[in-house]
XYZ file of C-alpha atoms in Angstrom:
557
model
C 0.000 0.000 0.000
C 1.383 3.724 -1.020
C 2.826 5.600 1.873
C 1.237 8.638 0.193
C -2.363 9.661 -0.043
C -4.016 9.563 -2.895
C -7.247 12.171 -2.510
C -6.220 15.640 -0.909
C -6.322 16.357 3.005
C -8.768 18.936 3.843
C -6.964 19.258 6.663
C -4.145 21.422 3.976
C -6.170 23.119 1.511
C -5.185 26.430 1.196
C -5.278 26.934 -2.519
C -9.306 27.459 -3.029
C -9.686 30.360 -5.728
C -11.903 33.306 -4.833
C -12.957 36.701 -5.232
C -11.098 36.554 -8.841
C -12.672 37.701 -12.138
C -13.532 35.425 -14.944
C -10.793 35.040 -17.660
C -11.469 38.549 -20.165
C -11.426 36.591 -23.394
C -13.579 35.923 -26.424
C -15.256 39.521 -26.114
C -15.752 41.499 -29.441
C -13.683 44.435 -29.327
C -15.350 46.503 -32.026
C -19.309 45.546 -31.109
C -18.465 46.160 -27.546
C -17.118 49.053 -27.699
C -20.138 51.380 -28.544
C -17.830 54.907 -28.500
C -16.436 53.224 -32.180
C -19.327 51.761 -33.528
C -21.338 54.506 -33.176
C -18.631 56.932 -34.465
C -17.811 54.255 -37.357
C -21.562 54.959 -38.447
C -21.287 58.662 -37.896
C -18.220 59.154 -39.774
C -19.936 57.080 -42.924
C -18.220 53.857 -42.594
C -21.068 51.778 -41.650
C -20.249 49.438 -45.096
C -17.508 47.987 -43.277
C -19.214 46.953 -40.465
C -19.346 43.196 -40.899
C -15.668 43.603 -41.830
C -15.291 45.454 -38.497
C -16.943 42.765 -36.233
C -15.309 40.330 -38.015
C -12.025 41.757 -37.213
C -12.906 42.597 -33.498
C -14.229 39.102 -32.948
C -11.174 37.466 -33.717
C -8.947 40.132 -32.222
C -10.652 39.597 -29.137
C -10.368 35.891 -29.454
C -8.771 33.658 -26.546
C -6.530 32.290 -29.515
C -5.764 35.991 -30.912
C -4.579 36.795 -27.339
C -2.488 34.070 -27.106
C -0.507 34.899 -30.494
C -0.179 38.461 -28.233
C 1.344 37.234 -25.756
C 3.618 34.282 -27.629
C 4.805 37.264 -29.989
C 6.088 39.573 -27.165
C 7.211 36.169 -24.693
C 9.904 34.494 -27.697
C 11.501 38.010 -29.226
C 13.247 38.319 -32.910
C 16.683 37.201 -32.960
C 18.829 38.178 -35.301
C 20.976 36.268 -37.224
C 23.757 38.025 -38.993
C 25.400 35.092 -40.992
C 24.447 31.320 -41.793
C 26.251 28.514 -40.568
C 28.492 28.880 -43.286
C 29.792 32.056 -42.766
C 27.622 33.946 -45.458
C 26.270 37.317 -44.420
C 22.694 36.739 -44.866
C 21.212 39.579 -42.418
C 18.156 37.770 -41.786
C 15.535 38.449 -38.135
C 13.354 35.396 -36.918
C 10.185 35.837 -35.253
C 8.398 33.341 -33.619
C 5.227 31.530 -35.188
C 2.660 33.464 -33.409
C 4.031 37.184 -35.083
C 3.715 35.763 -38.386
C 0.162 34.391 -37.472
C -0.757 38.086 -36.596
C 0.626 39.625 -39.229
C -1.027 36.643 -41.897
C -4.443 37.605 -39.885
C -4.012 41.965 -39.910
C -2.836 41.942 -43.911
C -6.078 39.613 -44.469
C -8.537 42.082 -43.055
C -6.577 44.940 -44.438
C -5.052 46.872 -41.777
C -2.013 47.421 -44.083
C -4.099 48.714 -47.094
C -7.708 49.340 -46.571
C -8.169 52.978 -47.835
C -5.907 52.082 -51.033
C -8.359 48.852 -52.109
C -11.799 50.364 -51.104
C -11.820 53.808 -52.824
C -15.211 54.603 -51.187
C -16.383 57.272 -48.148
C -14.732 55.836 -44.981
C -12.482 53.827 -45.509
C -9.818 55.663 -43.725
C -12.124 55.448 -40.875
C -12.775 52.073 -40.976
C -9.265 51.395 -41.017
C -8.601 53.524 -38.252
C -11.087 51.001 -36.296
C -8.870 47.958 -37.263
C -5.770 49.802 -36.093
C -6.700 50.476 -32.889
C -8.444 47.106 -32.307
C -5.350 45.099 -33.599
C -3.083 48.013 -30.837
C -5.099 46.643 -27.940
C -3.887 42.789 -28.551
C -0.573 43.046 -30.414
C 1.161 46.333 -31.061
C 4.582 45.320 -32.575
C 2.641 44.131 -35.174
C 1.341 47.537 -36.153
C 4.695 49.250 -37.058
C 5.166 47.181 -40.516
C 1.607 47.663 -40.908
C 1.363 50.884 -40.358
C 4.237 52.084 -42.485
C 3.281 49.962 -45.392
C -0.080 51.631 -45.273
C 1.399 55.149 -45.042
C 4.043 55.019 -47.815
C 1.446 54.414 -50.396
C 1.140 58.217 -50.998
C 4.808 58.503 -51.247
C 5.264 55.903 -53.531
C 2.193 57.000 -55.846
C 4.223 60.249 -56.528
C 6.920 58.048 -58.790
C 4.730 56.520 -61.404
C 7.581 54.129 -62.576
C 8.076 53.069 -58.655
C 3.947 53.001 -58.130
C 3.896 50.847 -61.014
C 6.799 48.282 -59.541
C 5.486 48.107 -55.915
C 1.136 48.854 -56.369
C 0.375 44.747 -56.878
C 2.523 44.386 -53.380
C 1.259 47.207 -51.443
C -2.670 46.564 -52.816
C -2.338 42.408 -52.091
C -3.291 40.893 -48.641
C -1.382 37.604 -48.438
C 1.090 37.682 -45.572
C 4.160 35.977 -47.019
C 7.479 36.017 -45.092
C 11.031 35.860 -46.336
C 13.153 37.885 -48.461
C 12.186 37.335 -51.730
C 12.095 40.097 -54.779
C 9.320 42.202 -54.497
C 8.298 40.734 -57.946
C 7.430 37.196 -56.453
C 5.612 37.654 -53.948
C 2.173 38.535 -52.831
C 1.494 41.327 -50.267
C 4.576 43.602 -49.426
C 5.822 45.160 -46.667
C 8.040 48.936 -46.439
C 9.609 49.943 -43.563
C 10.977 53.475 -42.820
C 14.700 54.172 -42.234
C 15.586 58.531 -41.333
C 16.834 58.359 -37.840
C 20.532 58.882 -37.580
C 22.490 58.912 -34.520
C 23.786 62.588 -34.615
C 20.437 64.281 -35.426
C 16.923 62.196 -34.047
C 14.723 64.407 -35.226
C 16.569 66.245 -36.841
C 16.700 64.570 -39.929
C 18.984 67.625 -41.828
C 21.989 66.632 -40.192
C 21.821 62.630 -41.792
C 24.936 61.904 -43.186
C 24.353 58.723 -45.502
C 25.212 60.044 -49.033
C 23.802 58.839 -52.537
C 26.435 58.248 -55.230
C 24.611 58.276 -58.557
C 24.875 55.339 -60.973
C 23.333 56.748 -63.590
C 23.205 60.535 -65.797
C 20.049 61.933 -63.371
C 20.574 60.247 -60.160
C 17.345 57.974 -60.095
C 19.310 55.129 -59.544
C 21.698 55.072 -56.602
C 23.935 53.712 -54.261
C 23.970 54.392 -50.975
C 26.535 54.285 -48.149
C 25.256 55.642 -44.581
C 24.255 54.465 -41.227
C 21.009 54.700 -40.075
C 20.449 54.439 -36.074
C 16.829 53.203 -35.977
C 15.270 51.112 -38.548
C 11.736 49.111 -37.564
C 10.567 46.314 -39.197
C 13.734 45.393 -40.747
C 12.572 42.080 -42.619
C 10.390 44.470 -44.803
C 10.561 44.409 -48.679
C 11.595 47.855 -48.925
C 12.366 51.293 -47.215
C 11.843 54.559 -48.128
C 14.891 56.273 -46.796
C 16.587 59.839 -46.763
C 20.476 60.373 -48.079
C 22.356 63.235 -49.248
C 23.712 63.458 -53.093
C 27.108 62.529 -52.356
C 26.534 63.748 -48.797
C 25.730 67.287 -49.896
C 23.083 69.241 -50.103
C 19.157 68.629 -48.720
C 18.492 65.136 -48.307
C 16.653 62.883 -51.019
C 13.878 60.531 -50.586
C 15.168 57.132 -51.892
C 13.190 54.117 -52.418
C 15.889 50.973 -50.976
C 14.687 47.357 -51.451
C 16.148 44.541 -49.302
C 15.784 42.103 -52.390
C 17.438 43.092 -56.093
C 15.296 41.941 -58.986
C 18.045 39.146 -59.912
C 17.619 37.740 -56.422
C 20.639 38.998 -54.500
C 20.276 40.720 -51.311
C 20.935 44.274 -51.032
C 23.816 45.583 -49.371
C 21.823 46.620 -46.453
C 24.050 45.008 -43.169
C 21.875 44.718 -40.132
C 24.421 45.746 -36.788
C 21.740 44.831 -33.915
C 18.684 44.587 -32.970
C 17.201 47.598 -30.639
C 16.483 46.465 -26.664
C 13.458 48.468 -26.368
C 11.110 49.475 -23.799
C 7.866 47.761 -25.381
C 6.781 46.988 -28.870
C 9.373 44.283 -28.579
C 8.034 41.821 -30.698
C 8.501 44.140 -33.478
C 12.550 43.962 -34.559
C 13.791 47.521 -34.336
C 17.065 47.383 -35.835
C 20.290 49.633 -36.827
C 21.517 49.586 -39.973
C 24.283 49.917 -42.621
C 24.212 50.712 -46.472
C 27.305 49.286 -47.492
C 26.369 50.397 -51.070
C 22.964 49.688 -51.329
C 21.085 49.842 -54.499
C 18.146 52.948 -54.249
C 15.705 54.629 -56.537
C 14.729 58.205 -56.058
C 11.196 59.211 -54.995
C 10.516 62.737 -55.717
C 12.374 66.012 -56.936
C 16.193 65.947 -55.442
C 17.250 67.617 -52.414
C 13.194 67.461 -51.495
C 13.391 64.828 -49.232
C 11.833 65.876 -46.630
C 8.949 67.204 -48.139
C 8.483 63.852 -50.117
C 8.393 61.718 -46.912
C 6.123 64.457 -45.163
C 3.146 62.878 -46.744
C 4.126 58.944 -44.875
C 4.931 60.879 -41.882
C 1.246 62.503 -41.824
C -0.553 58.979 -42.487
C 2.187 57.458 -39.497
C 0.805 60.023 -36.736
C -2.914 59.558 -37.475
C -1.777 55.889 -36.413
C -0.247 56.755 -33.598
C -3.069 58.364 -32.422
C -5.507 54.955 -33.479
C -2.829 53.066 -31.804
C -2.792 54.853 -28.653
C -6.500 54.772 -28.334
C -6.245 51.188 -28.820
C -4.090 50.752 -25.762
C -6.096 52.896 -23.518
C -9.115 51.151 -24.597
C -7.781 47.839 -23.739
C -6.861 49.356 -19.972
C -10.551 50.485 -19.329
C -11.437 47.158 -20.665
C -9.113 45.269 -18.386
C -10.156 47.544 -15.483
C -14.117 47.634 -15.900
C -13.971 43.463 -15.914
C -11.745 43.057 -12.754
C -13.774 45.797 -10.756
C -17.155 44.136 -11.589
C -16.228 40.758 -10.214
C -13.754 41.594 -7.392
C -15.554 42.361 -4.069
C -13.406 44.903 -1.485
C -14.691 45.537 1.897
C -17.798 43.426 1.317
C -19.108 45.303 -2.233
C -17.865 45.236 -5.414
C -15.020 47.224 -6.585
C -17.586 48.465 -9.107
C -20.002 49.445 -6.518
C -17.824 51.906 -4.694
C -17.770 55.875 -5.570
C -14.361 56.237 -5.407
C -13.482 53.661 -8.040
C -16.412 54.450 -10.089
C -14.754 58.061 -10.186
C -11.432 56.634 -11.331
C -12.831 54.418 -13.759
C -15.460 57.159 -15.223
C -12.502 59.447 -15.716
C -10.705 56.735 -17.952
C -13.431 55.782 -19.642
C -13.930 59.764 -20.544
C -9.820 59.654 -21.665
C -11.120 56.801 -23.961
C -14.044 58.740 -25.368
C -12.430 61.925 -26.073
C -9.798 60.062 -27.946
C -11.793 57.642 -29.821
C -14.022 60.858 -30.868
C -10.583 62.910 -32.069
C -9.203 59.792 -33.934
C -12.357 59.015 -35.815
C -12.665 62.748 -36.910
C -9.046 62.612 -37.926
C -9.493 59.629 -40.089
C -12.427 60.757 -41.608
C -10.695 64.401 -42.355
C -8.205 61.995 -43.908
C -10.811 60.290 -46.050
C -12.440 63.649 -47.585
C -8.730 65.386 -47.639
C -7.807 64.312 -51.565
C -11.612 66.167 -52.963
C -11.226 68.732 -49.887
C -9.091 71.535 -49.126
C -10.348 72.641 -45.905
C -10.724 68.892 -44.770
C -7.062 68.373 -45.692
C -5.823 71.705 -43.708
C -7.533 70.773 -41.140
C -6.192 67.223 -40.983
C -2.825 68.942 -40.982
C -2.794 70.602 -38.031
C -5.149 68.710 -36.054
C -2.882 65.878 -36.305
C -0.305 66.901 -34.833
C -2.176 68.168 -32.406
C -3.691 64.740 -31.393
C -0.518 62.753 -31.375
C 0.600 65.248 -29.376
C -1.954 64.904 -26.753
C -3.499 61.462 -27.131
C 0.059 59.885 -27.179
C 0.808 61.822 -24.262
C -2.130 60.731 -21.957
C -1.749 57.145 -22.818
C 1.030 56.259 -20.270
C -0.687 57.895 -17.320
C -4.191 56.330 -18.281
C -2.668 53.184 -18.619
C -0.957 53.093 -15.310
C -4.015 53.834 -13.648
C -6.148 51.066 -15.000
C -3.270 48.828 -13.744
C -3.781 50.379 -10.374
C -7.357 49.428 -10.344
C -6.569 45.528 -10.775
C -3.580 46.521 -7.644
C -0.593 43.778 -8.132
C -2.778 41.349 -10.423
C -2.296 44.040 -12.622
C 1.357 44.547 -12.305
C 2.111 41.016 -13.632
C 3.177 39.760 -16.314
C 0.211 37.462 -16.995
C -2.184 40.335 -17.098
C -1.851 42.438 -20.472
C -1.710 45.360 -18.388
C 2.502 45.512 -18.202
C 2.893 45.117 -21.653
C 0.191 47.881 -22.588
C 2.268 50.328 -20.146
C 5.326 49.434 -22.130
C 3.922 50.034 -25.471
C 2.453 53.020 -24.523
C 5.343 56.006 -24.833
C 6.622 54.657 -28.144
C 3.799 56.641 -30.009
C 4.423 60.157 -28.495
C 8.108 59.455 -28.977
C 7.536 57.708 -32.703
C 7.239 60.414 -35.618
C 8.102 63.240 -33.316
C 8.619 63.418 -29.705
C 6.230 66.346 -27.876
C 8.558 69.451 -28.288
C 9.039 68.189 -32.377
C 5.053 67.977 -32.226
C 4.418 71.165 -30.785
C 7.221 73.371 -32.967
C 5.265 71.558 -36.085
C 1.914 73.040 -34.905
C 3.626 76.347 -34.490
C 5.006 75.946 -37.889
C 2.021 74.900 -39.562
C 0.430 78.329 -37.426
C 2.583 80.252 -39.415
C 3.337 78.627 -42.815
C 0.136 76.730 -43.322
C -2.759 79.457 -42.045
C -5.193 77.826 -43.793
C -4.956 74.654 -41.424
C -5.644 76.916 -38.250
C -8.385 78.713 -39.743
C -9.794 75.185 -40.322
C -9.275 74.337 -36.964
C -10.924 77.551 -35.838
C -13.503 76.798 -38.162
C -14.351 72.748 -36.094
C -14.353 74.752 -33.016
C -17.080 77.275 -33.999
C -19.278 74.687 -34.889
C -19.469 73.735 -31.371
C -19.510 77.324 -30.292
C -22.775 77.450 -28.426
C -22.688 73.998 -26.720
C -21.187 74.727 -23.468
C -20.346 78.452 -21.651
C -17.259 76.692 -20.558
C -16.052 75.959 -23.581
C -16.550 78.886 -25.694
C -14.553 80.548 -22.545
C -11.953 78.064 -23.450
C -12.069 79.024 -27.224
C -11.876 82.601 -26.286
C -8.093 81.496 -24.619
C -7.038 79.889 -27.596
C -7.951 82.378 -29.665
C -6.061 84.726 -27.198
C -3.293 82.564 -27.043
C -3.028 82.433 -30.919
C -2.443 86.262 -31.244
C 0.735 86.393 -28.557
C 3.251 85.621 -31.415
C 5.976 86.591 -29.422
C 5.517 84.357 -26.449
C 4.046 81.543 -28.238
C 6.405 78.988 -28.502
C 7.811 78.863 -24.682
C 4.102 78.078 -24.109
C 3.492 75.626 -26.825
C 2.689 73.196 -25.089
C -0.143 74.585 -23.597
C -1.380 76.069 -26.630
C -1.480 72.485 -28.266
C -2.760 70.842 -24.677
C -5.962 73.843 -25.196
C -6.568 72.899 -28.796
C -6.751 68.766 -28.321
C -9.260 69.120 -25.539
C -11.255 72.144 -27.417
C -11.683 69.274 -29.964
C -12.242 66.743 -27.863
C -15.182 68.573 -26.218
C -16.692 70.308 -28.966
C -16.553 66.462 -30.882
C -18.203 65.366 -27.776
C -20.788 67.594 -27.162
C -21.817 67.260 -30.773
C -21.977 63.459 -30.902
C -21.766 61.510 -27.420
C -24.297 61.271 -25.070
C -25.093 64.051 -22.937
C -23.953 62.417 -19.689
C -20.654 61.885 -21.138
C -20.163 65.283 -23.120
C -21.160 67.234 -20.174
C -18.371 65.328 -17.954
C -15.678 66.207 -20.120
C -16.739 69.311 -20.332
C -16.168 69.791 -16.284
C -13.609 67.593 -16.051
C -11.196 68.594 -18.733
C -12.651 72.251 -19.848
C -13.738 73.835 -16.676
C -10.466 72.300 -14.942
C -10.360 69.606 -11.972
C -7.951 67.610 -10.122
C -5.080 67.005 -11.155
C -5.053 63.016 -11.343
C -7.283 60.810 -12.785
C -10.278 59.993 -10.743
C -11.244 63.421 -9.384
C -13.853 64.139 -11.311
C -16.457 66.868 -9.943
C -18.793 65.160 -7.319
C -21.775 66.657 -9.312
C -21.141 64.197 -12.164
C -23.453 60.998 -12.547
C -20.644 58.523 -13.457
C -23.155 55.764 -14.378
C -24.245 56.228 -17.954
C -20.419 56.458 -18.709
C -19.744 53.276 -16.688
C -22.219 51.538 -18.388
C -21.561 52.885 -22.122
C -17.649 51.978 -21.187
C -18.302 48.358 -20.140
C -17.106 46.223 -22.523
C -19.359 43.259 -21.735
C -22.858 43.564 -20.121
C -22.663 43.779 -16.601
């Protein structure tokens, strides 16, 4: 007879589970989430709704979560040479990336706007952005990029003509092959240099024509940041033999007879967050490049990707912060604290009312932004206004993302500090999107400049904010500020920032209190207009936090 027992001794149980939620999988992320489906229809993308639930089913999945977490558990490695000593430059990712990225390309998240030429689709795509941000994020920098060089590339018909089949296909396929093989493609971006960031002047990598005009180049430089560096191609900047303005260059990582280019990948970036995607640094060790626009306009050409990258770092921020309030809503309506509900008690309802108004002022801006976005080619007030508005909400929305984050991880306490809670990795991802495509000082001296240069684009924004005009006392008195603000030249850039931090929540509001509910618009109208506490979670006792906790929830209650 076994020494050992076989059925447990009550006498030591210790391990009986309570007070814990129910796992938060298997919830759809765009039907639940009734800030973006009602804005979806608003903004004229209703079309895509099946497309969209679709999407936000799956994304929501158990199984999609998984892939999430697989993805940012085994990183890339890089491997720099085969086992025979051949440089082959070459990053492995673990099954579950590619499975995201086969499943993202599929629905379109890469291309959506460039194969539906109908009313919008840039809004609809927006949707899929920030759904795919709140399960995998790496993911979105290849996707993102690819989506927003498409106006770049369209500018070179000869280029356009080489690279449309890629960019327009949706079949995820892996591997360095030439562009001409395969089915969907993905470009990458590759500016940053290690002596100027931002300051993209200063890059040193030079262009040494091979032929009469200087379309066809080689290029010998060192770029400091380069995401996504398995992509099929990068659009790039370089000087003409390292003088001048920089050039926009077009540099594939495949030639057309099969070789690899001479791009030489150094390392692999040890980031913060968005680890699963493989930020890299780079060499051109003579790299073969095509020009994309005039010469010595460079920056100008790439201007138009850049624009298309912040309206997704806004989607993708909104994403993130959506998946905290999710996270936070579920644990506090199953945990019980001091005999109620976490859900049940004013204090928490507070902090999680204020989040869930974070997450409704920037769904509302993002949405507008895309849809600016969509009407911008047939409109010239749409597409001023989509200049300087965007910058002015990846300014802000980026911004608040880290701090709303971090207090939906306080509401789950140290379940939420884990790693087996999403809620660490969301934190993580978080600052690379106010950092990404200009940090806040970049973002606020581009407002300024687009003040300035650009008048048309503030007038447009004047124009959004007048059409709320009306709506709320405290609001107009805001607009009144701005406007004041606007016409102190002088002192106006020491006190950017809180010109730009005035214009996001101006159109936040006035969005708000055209299209949300009134329980919600009036909220962020005395929380965020008429001032309150500093943190989030001290909202003005006067507010009824229930409609917004119940329009937040992601599940019924």
């Amino acid at each position: 007879m076994s020494p050992f027992p076989t059925r447990p001794d009550p006498r030591f149980s210790t391990h009986e589970v309570l007070n814990q939620p129910a796992p938060f999988e298997d919830v759809d992320l765009f039907s639940s989430d009734r800030a973006l489906c009602e804005g979806v229809a608003a903004y004229g993308a209703d079309w895509a709704r099946d497309r969209l639930e679709a999407f936000g089913a799956l994304a929501g999945s158990a199984g999609f979560r998984e892939l999430g977490r697989l993805a940012n558990r085994h990183l890339p490695e890089l491997h720099t040479h085969d086992r025979f000593g051949h440089r082959v430059d070459e990053v492995e990712y673990h099954p579950a990336w590619h499975d995201v990225m086969r499943a993202a390309m599929a629905h379109g998240v890469h291309n959506l706007p460039w194969t539906e030429a109908r009313p919008g689709a840039q809004v609809a795509r927006s949707a899929l952005h920030s759904m795919l941000s709140q399960v995998e994020s790496g993911a979105c920098c290849p996707l993102t990029m690819t989506f927003a060089c498409f106006p770049v590339v369209a500018q070179e018909p000869a280029l356009a003509a080489r690279l449309e089949r890629g960019l327009l296909d949706t079949r995820y396929e892996p591997g360095l092959r030439p562009i001409e093989t395969k089915g969907a493609i993905l470009v990458g971006m590759a500016m940053t240099e290690k002596q100027g960031g931002s300051d993209v002047r200063s890059n040193t990598t030079a262009a040494h024509a091979l032929d009469g005009d200087g379309t066809e180049v080689e290029l010998i430089g060192h770029k400091w940041f380069c995401s996504a560096p398995m992509s099929d191609g990068f659009l790039t900047l370089a000087k003409r033999d390292g003088e001048g303005a920089p050039t926009c260059y077009f540099v594939p990582r495949v030639l057309e007879d099969g070789t690899r280019n001479a791009i030489r990948i150094q390392r692999l970036k040890d980031k913060l967050g968005n680890r699963s995607n493989a930020s890299s640094e780079i060499e051109y060790a003579g790299a073969r490049a095509t020009r994309v626009g005039p010469e010595g306009r460079g920056i100008a050409t790439i201007l138009e990707m850049v624009q298309h990258t912040r309206l997704d770092c806004v989607s993708g921020s909104t994403g993130l912060m959506r998946q905290a309030l999710a996270q936070a809503l579920h644990h506090a309506s199953y945990r019980e604290v001091f005999g109620r509900r976490l859900a049940d008690q004013p204090m928490m309802q507070s902090v999680l009312a204020d989040l869930a108004l974070e997450v409704e002022g920037a769904t509302a801006l993002m949405l507008r932004l895309a849809s600016a976005f969509d009407r911008a080619p047939g409109d010239a007030g749409e597409r001023a206004f989509a200049r300087l508005a965007t910058a002015v909400g990846k300014y802000w929305v980026c911004k608040r993302a880290p701090s709303m984050i971090y207090e939906a991880m306080e509401c789950l306490g140290g379940p939420g500090y884990v790693e087996e809670s999403i809620l660490p990795r969301l934190f993580r991802e978080a600052p690379v999107n106010a950092i990404w495509e200009g940090s806040g000082n970049v973002m606020c001296l581009d407002v300024l400049r687009a003040i300035v240069r650009e008048p048309e684009s503030l007038a447009a924004v004047r124009a959004e904010l007048e059409v709320a005009r009306g709506g709320d006392r405290r609001l107009d008195e805001a607009i009144a500020r701005i406007t004041s603000m606007l016409e102190q030249r002088d002192a106006v850039e020491a006190g950017a920032r809180v010109l730009v931090e005035e214009l996001a929540i101006a159109l936040q509001a006035g969005l708000l209190l055209r299209h949300a509910p009134t329980a919600v618009a009036e909220a962020f109208v005395a929380a965020r207009v008429a001032g309150g506490g500093r943190l989030f979670g001290t909202l003005p006792t006067t507010v009824d936090v229930r409609p917004i906790l119940e329009r937040a929830h992601p599940v019924p209650a």
